[in-house]
JSON list of C-alpha atoms in Angstrom, two decimals:
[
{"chain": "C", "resi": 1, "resn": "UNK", "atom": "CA", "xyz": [66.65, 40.96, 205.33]},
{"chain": "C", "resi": 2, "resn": "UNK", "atom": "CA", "xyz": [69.33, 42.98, 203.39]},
{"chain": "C", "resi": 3, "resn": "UNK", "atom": "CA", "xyz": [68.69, 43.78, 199.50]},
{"chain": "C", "resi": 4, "resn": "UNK", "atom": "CA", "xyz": [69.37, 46.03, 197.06]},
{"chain": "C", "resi": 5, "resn": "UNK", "atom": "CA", "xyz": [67.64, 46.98, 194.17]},
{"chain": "C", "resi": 6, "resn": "UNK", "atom": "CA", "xyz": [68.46, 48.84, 191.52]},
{"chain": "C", "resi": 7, "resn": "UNK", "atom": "CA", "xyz": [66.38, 50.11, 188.06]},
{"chain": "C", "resi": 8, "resn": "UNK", "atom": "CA", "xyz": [66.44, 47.32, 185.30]},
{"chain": "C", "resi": 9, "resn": "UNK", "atom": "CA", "xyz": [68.36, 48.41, 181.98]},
{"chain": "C", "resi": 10, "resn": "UNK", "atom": "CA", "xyz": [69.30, 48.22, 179.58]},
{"chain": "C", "resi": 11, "resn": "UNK", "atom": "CA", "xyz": [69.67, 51.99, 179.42]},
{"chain": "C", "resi": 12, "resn": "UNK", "atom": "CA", "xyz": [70.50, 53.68, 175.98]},
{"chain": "C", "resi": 13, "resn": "UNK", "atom": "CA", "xyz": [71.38, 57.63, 176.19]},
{"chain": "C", "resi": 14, "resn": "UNK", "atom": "CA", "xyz": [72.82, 59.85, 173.89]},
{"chain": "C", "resi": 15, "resn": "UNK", "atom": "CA", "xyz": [76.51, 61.36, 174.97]},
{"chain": "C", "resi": 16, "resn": "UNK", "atom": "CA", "xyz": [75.83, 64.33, 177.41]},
{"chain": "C", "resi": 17, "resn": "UNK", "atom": "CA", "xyz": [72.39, 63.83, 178.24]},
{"chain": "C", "resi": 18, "resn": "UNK", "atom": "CA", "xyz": [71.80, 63.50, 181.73]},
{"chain": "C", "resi": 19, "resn": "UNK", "atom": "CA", "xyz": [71.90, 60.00, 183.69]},
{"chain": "C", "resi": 20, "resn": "UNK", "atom": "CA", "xyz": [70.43, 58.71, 186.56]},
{"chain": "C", "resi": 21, "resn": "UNK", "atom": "CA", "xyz": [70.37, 55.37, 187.77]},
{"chain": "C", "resi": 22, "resn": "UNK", "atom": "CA", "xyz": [67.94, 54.34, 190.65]},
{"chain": "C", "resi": 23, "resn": "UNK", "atom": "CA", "xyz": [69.05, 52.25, 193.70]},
{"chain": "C", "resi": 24, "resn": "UNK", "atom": "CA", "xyz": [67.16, 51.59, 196.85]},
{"chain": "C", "resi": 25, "resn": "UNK", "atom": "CA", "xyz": [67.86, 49.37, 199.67]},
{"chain": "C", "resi": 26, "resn": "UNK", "atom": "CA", "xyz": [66.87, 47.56, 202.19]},
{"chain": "C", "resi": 27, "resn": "UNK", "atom": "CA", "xyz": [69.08, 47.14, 205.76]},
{"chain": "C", "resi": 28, "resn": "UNK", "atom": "CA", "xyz": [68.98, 45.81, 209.14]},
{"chain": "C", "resi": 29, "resn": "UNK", "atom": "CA", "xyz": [72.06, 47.99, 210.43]},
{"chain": "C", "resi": 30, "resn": "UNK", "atom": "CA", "xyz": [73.59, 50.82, 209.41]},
{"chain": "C", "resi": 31, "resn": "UNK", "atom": "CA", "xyz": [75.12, 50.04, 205.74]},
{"chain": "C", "resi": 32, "resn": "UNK", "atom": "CA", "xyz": [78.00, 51.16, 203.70]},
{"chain": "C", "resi": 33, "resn": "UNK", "atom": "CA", "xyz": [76.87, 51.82, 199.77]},
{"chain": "C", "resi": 34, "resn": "UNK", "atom": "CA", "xyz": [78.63, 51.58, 197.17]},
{"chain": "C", "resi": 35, "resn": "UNK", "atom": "CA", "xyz": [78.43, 51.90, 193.25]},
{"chain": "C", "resi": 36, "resn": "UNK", "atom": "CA", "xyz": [80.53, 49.77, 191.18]},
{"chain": "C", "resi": 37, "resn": "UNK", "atom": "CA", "xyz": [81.12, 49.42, 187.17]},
{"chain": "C", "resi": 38, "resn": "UNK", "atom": "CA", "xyz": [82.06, 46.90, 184.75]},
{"chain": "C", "resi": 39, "resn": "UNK", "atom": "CA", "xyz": [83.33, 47.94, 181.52]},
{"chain": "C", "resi": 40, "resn": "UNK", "atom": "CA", "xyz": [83.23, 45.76, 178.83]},
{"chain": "C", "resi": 41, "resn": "UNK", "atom": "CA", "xyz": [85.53, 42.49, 179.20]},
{"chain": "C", "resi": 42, "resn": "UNK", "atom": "CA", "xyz": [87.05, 43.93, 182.39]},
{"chain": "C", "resi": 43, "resn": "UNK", "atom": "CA", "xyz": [86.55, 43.26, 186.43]},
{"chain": "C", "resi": 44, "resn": "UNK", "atom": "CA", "xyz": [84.58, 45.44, 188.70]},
{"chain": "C", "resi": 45, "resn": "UNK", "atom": "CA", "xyz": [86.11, 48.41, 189.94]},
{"chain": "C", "resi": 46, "resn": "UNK", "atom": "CA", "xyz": [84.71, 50.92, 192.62]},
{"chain": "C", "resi": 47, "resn": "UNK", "atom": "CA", "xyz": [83.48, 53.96, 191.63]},
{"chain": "C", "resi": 48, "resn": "UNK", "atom": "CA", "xyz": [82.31, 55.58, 194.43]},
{"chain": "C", "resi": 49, "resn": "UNK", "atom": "CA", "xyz": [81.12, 55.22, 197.91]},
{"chain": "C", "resi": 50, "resn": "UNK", "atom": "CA", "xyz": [79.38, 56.56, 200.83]},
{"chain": "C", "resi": 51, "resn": "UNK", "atom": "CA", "xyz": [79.78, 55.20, 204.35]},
{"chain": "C", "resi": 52, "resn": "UNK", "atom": "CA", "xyz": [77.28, 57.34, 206.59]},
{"chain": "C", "resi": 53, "resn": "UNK", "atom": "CA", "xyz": [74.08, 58.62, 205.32]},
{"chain": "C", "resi": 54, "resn": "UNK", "atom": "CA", "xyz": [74.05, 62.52, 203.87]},
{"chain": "C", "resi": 55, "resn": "UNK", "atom": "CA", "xyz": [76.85, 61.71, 202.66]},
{"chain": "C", "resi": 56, "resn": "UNK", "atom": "CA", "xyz": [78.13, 62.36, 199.03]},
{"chain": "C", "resi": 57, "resn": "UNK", "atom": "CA", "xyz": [79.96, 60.02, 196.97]},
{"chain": "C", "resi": 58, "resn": "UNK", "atom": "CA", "xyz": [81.72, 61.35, 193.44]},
{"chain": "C", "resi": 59, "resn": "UNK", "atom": "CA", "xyz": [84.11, 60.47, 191.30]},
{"chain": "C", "resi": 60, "resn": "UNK", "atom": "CA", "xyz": [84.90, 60.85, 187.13]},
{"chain": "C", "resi": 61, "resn": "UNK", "atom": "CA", "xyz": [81.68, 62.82, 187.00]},
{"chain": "C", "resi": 62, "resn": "UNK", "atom": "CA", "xyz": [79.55, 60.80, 188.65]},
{"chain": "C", "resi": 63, "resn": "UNK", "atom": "CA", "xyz": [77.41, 61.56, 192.04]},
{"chain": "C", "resi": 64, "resn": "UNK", "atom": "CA", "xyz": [75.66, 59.69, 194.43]},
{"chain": "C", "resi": 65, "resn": "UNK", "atom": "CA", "xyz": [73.63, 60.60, 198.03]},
{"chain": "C", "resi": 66, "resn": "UNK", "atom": "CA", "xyz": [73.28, 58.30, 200.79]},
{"chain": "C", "resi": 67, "resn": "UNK", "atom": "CA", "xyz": [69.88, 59.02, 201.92]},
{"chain": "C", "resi": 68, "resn": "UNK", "atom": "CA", "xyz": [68.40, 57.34, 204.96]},
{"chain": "C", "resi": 69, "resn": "UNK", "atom": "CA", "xyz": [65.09, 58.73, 205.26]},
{"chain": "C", "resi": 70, "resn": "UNK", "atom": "CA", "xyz": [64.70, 57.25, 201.52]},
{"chain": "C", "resi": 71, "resn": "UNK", "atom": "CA", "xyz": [66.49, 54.80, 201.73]},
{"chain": "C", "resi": 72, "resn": "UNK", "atom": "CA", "xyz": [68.33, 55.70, 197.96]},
{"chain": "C", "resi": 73, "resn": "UNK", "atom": "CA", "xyz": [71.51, 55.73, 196.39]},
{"chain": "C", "resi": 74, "resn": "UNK", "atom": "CA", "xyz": [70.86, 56.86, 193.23]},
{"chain": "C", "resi": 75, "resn": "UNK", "atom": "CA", "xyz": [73.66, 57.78, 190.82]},
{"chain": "C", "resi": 76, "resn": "UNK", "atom": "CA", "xyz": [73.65, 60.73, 188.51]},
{"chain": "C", "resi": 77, "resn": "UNK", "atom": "CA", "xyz": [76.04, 62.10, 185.95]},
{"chain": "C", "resi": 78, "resn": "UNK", "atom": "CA", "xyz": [75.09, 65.66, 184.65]},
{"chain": "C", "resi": 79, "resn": "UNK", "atom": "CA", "xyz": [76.55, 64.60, 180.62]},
{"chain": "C", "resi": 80, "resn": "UNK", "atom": "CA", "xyz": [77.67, 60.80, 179.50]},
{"chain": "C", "resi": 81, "resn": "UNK", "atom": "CA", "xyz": [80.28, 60.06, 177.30]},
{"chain": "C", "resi": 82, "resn": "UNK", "atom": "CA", "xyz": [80.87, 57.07, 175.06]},
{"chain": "C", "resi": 83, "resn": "UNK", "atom": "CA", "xyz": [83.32, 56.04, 177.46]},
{"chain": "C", "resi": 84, "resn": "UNK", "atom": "CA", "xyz": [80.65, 55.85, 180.20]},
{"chain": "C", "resi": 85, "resn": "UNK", "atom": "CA", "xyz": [78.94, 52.65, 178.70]},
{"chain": "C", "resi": 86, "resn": "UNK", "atom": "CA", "xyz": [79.42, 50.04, 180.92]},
{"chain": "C", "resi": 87, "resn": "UNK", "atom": "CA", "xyz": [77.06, 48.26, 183.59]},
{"chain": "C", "resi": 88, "resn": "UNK", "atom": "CA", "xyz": [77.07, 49.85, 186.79]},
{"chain": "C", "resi": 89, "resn": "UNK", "atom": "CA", "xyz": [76.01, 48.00, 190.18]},
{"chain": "C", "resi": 90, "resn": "UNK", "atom": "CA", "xyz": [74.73, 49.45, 193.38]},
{"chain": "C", "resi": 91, "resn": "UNK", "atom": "CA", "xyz": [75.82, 47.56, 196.45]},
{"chain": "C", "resi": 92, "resn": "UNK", "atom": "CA", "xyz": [75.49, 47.46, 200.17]},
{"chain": "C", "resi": 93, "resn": "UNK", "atom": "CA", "xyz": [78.04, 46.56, 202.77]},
{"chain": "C", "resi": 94, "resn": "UNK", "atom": "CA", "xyz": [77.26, 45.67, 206.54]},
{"chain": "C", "resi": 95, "resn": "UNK", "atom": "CA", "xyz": [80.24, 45.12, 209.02]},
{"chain": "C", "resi": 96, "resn": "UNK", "atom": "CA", "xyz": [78.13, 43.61, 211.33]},
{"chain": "C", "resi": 97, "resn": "UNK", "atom": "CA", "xyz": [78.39, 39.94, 210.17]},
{"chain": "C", "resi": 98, "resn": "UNK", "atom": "CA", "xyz": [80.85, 41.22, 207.24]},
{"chain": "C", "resi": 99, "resn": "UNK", "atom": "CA", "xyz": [77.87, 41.09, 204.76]},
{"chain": "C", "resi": 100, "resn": "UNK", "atom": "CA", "xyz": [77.95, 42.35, 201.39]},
{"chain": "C", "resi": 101, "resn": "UNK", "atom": "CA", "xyz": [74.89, 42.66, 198.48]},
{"chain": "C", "resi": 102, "resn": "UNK", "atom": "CA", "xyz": [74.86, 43.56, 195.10]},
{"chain": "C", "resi": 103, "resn": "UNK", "atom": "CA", "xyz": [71.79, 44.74, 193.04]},
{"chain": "C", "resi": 104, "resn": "UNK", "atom": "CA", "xyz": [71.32, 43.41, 189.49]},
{"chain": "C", "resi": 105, "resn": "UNK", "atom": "CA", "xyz": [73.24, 45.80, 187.48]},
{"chain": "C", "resi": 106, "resn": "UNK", "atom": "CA", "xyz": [72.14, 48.12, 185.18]},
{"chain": "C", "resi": 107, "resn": "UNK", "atom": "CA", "xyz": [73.67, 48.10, 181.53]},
{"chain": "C", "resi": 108, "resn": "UNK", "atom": "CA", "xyz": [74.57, 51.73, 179.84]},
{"chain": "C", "resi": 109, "resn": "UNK", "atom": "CA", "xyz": [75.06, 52.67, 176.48]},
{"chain": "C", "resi": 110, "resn": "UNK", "atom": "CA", "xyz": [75.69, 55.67, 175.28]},
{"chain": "C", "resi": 111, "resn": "UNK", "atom": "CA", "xyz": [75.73, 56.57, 171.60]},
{"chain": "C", "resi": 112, "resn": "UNK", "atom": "CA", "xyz": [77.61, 58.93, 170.06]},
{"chain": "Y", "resi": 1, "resn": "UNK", "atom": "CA", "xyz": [101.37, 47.83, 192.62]},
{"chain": "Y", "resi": 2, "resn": "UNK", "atom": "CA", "xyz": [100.08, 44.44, 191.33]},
{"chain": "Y", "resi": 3, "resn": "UNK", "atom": "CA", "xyz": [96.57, 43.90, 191.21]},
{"chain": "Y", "resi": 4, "resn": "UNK", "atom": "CA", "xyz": [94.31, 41.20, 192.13]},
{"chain": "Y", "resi": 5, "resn": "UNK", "atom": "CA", "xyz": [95.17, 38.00, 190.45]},
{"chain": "Y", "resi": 6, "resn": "UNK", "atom": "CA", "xyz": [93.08, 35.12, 189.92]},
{"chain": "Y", "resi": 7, "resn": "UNK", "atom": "CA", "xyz": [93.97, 31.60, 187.99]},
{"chain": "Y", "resi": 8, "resn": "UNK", "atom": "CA", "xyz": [92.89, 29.84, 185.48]},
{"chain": "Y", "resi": 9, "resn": "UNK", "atom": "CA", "xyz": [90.92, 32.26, 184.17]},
{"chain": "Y", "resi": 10, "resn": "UNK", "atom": "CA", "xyz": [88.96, 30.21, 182.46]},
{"chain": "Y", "resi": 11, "resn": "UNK", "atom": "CA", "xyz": [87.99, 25.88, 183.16]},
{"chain": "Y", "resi": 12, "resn": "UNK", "atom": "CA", "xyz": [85.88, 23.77, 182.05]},
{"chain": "Y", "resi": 13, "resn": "UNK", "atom": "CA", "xyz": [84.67, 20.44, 184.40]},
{"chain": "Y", "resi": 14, "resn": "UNK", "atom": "CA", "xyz": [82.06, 18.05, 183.91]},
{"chain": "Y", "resi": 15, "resn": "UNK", "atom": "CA", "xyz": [79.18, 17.33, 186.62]},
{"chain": "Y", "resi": 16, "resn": "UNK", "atom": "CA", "xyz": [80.56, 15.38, 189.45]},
{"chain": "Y", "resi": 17, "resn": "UNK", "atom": "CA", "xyz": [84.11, 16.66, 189.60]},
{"chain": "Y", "resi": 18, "resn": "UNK", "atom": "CA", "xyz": [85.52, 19.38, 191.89]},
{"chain": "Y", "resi": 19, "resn": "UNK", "atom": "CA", "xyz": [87.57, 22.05, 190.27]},
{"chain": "Y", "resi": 20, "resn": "UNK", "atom": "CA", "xyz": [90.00, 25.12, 192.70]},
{"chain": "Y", "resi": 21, "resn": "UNK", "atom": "CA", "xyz": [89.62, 28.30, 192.17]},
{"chain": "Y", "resi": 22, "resn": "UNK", "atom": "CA", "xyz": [92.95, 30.15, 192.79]},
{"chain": "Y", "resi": 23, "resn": "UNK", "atom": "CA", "xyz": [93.03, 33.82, 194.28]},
{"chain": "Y", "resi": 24, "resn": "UNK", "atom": "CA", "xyz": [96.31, 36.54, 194.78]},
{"chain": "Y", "resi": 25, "resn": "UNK", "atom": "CA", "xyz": [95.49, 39.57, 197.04]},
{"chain": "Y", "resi": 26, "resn": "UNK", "atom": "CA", "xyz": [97.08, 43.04, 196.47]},
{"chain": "Y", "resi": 27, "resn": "UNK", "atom": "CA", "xyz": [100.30, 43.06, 198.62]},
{"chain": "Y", "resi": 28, "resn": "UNK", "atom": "CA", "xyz": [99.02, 44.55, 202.08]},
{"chain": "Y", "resi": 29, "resn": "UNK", "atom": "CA", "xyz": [95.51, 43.32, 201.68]},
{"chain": "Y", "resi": 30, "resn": "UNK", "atom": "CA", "xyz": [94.88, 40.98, 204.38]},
{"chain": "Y", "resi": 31, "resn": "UNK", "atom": "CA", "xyz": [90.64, 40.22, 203.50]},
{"chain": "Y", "resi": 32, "resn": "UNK", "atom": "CA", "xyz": [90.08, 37.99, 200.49]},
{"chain": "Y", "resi": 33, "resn": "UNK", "atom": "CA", "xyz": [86.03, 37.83, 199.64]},
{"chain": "Y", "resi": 34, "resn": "UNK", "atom": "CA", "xyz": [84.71, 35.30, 196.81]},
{"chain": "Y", "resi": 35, "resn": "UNK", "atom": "CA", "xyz": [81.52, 36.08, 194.71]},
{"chain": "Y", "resi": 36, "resn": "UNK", "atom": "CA", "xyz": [79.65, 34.07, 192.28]},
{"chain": "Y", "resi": 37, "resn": "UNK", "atom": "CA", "xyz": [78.41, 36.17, 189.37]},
{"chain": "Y", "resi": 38, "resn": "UNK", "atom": "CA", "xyz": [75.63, 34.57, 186.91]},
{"chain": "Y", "resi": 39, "resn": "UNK", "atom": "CA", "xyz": [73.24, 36.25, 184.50]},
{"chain": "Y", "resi": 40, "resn": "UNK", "atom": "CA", "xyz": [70.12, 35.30, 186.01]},
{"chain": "Y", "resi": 41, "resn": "UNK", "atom": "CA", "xyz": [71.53, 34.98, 190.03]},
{"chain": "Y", "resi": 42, "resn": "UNK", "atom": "CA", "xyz": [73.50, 38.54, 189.62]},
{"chain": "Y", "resi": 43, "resn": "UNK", "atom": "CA", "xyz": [76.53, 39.08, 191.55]},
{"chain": "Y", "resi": 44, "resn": "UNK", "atom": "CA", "xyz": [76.30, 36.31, 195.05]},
{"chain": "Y", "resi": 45, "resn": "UNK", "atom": "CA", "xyz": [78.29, 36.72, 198.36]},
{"chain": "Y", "resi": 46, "resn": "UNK", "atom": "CA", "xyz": [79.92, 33.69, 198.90]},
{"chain": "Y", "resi": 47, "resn": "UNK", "atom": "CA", "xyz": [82.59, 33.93, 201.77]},
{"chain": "Y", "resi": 48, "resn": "UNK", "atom": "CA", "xyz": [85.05, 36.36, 203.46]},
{"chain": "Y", "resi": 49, "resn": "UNK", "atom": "CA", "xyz": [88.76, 35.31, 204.58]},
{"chain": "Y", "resi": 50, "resn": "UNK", "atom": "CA", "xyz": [90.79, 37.55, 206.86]},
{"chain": "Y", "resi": 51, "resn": "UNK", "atom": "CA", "xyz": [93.69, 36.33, 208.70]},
{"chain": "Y", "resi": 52, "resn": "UNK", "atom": "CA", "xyz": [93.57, 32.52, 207.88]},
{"chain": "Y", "resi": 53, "resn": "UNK", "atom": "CA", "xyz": [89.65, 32.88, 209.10]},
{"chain": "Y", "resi": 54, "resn": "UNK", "atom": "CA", "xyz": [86.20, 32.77, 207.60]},
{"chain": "Y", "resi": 55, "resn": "UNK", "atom": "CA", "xyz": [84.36, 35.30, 208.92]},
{"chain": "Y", "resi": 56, "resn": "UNK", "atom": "CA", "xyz": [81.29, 35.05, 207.34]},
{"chain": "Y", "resi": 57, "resn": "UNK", "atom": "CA", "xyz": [79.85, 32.98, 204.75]},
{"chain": "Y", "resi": 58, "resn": "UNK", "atom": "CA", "xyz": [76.58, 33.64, 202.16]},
{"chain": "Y", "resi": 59, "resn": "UNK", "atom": "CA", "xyz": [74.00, 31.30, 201.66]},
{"chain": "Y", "resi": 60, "resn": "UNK", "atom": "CA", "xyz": [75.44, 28.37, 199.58]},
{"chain": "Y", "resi": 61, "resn": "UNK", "atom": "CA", "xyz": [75.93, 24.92, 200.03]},
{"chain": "Y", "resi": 62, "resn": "UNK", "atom": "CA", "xyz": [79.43, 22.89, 201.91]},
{"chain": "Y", "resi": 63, "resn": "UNK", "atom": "CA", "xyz": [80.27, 21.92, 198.57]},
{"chain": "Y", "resi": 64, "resn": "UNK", "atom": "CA", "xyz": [81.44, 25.35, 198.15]},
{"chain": "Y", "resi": 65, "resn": "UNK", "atom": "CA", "xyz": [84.14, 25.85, 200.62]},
{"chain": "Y", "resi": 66, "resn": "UNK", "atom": "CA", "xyz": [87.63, 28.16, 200.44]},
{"chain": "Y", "resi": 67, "resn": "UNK", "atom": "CA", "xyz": [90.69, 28.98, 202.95]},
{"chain": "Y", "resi": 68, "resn": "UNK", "atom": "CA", "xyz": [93.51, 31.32, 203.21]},
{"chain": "Y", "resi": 69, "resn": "UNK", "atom": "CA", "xyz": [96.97, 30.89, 203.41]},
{"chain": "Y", "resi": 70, "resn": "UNK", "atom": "CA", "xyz": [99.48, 32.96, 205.75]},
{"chain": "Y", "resi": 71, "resn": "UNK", "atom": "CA", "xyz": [100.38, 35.17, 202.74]},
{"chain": "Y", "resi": 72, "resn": "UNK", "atom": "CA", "xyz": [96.70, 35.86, 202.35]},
{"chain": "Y", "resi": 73, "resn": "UNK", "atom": "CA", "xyz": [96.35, 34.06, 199.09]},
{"chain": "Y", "resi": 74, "resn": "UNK", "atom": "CA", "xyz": [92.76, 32.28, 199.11]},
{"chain": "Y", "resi": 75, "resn": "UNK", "atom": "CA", "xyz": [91.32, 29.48, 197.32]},
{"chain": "Y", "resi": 76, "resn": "UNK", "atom": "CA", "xyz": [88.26, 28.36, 196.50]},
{"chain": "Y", "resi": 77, "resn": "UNK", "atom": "CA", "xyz": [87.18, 24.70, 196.30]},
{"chain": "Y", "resi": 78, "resn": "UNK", "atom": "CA", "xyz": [83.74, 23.52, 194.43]},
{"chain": "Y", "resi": 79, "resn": "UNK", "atom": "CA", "xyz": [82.88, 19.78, 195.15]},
{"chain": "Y", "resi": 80, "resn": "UNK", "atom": "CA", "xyz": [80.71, 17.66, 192.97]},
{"chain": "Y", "resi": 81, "resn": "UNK", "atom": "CA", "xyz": [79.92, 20.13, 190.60]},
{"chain": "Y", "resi": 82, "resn": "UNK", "atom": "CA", "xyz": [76.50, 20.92, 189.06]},
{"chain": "Y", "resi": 83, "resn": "UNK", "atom": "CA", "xyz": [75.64, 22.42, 185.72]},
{"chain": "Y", "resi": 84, "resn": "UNK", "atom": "CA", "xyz": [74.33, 26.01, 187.73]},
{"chain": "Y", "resi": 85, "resn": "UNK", "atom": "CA", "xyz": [77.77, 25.97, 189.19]},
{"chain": "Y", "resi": 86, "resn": "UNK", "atom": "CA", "xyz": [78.38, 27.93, 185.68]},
{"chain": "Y", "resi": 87, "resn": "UNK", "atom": "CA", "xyz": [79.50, 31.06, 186.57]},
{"chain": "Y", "resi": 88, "resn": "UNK", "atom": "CA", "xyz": [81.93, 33.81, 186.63]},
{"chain": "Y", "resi": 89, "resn": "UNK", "atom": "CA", "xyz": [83.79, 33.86, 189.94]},
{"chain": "Y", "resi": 90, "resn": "UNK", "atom": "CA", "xyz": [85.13, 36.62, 191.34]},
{"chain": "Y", "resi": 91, "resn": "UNK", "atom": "CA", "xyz": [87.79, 37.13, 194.34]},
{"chain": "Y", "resi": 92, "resn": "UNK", "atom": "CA", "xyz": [88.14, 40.46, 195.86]},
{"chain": "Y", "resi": 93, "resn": "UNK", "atom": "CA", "xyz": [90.79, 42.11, 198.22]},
{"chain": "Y", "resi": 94, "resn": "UNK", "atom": "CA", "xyz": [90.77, 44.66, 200.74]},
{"chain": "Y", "resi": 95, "resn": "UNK", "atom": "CA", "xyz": [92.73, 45.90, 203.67]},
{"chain": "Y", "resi": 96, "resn": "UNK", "atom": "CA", "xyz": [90.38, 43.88, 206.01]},
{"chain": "Y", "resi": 97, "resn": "UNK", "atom": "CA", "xyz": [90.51, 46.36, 209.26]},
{"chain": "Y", "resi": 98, "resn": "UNK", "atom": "CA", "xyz": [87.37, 47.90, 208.80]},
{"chain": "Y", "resi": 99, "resn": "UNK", "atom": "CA", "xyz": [85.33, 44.99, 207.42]},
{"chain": "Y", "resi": 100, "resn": "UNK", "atom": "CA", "xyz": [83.65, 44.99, 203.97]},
{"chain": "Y", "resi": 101, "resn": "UNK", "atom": "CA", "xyz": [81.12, 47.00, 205.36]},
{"chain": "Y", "resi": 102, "resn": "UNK", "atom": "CA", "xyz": [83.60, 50.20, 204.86]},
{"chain": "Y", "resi": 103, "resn": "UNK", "atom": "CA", "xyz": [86.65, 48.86, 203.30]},
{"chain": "Y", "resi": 104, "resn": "UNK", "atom": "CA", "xyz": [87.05, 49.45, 199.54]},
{"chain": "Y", "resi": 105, "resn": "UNK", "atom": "CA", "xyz": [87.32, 45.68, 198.04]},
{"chain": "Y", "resi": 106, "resn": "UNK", "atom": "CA", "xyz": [89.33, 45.45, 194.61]},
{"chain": "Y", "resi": 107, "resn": "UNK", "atom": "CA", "xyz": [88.59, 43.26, 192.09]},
{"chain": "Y", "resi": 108, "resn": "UNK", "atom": "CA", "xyz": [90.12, 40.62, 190.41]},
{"chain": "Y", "resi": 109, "resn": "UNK", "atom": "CA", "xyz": [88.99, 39.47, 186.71]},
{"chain": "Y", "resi": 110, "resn": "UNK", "atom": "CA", "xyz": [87.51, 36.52, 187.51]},
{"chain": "Y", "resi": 111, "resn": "UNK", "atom": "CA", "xyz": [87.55, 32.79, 186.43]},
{"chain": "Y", "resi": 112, "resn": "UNK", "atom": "CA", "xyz": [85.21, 31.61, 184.12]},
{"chain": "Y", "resi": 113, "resn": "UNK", "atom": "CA", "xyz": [83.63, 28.23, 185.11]},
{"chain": "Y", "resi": 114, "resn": "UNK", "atom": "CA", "xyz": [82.15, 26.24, 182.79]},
{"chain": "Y", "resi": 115, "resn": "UNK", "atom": "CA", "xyz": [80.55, 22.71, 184.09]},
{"chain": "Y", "resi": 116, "resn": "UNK", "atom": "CA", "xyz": [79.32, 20.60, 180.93]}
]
């Protein structure tokens, strides 16, 4: 089946350390991945993407790596801000069948 | 350019009743999803509208059910409602030609859905 799992938080950091969130998945095609965040008392917005694997999503700082042979998507930020805390979601998309999975979420704080 | 809009935002039902969920695409968007998002579930796939159609559906029961009108707007309809129907739902939008495979969905805030 399809699946994505991602490391459990919470996760507590102090502002620019270095992040990195782990996400692995599971596929039956050839998926579209995608990391989304949640700040506090808002909706889900997309942070970054990558539709084809070697290839790099980035955006605000952040990075991810679609990597097949691993079958990762882990996201990294080289220094976190205050503003970074949020929880961030790794997801999977699959046109075939228009499928779409989430992993868990992992919550982020960063303290000053 | 208006976001995704989704009404109430919050309801609360008791068990047995049927509530509808009420969903506004960005203007363009023609591909209305619907998630269910609960703390111990996570974020669920529930269905996928594009073009008046369901294209495909995750794995919940009929009494969840939704459609979409010619201007794209999309409800959602829960019948008989149980207490794990608690959730936060969510309705995204997206251009629809690519699937949600590729296309970039946008968020809405959600409903809040409270079943006492």
């Amino acid at each position: 089946g399809n699946s994505v799992t991602q490391m459990e938080g919470p996760v507590t950091l102090s502002e620019e350390a270095f992040l990195t969130i782990n996400c692995t998945y599971t596929a039956t095609g050839y998926p579209s991945l995608f990391w989304y965040v949640q700040y506090p008392g808002e909706g889900l917005q997309l942070l970054l993407k990558a539709t084809k694997a070697d290839d790099k999503g980035s955006n605000k700082g952040f990075e991810a790596t679609y990597r097949k042979e691993t079958t990762s998507f882990h996201l990294e930020k080289g220094s976190v801000q205050v503003s970074d805390s949020a929880v961030y979601f790794c997801a999977l998309g699959l046109n075939t069948g228009n499928q779409f999975y989430f992993g868990t979420g992992t919550s982020l704080t960063v303290i000053p | 350019k208006a976001g995704v809009t989704q009404t109430p935002r919050y309801l609360i039902k008791t068990r047995g009743q049927q509530v509808t969920l009420s969903c506004s695409p960005i203007s363009g968007h023609r591909s209305v999803s619907w998630y269910q998002q609960t703390p111990g579930q996570g974020l669920q796939f529930l269905f996928e509208y594009f073009s008046e159609t369901q294209r495909n559906k995750g794995n919940f029961p009929g009494r969840f059910s939704g459609r979409q009108f010619s201007n794209s707007r999309s409800e959602m309809n829960v019948s008989t409602l149980e207490l794990g129907d608690s959730a936060l739902y969510l309705c995204a939008s997206s251009l629809g030609t690519s699937g949600v495979g590729t296309d970039t969905q946008y968020f809405g805030p959600g409903t809040r859905l409270t079943v006492l």
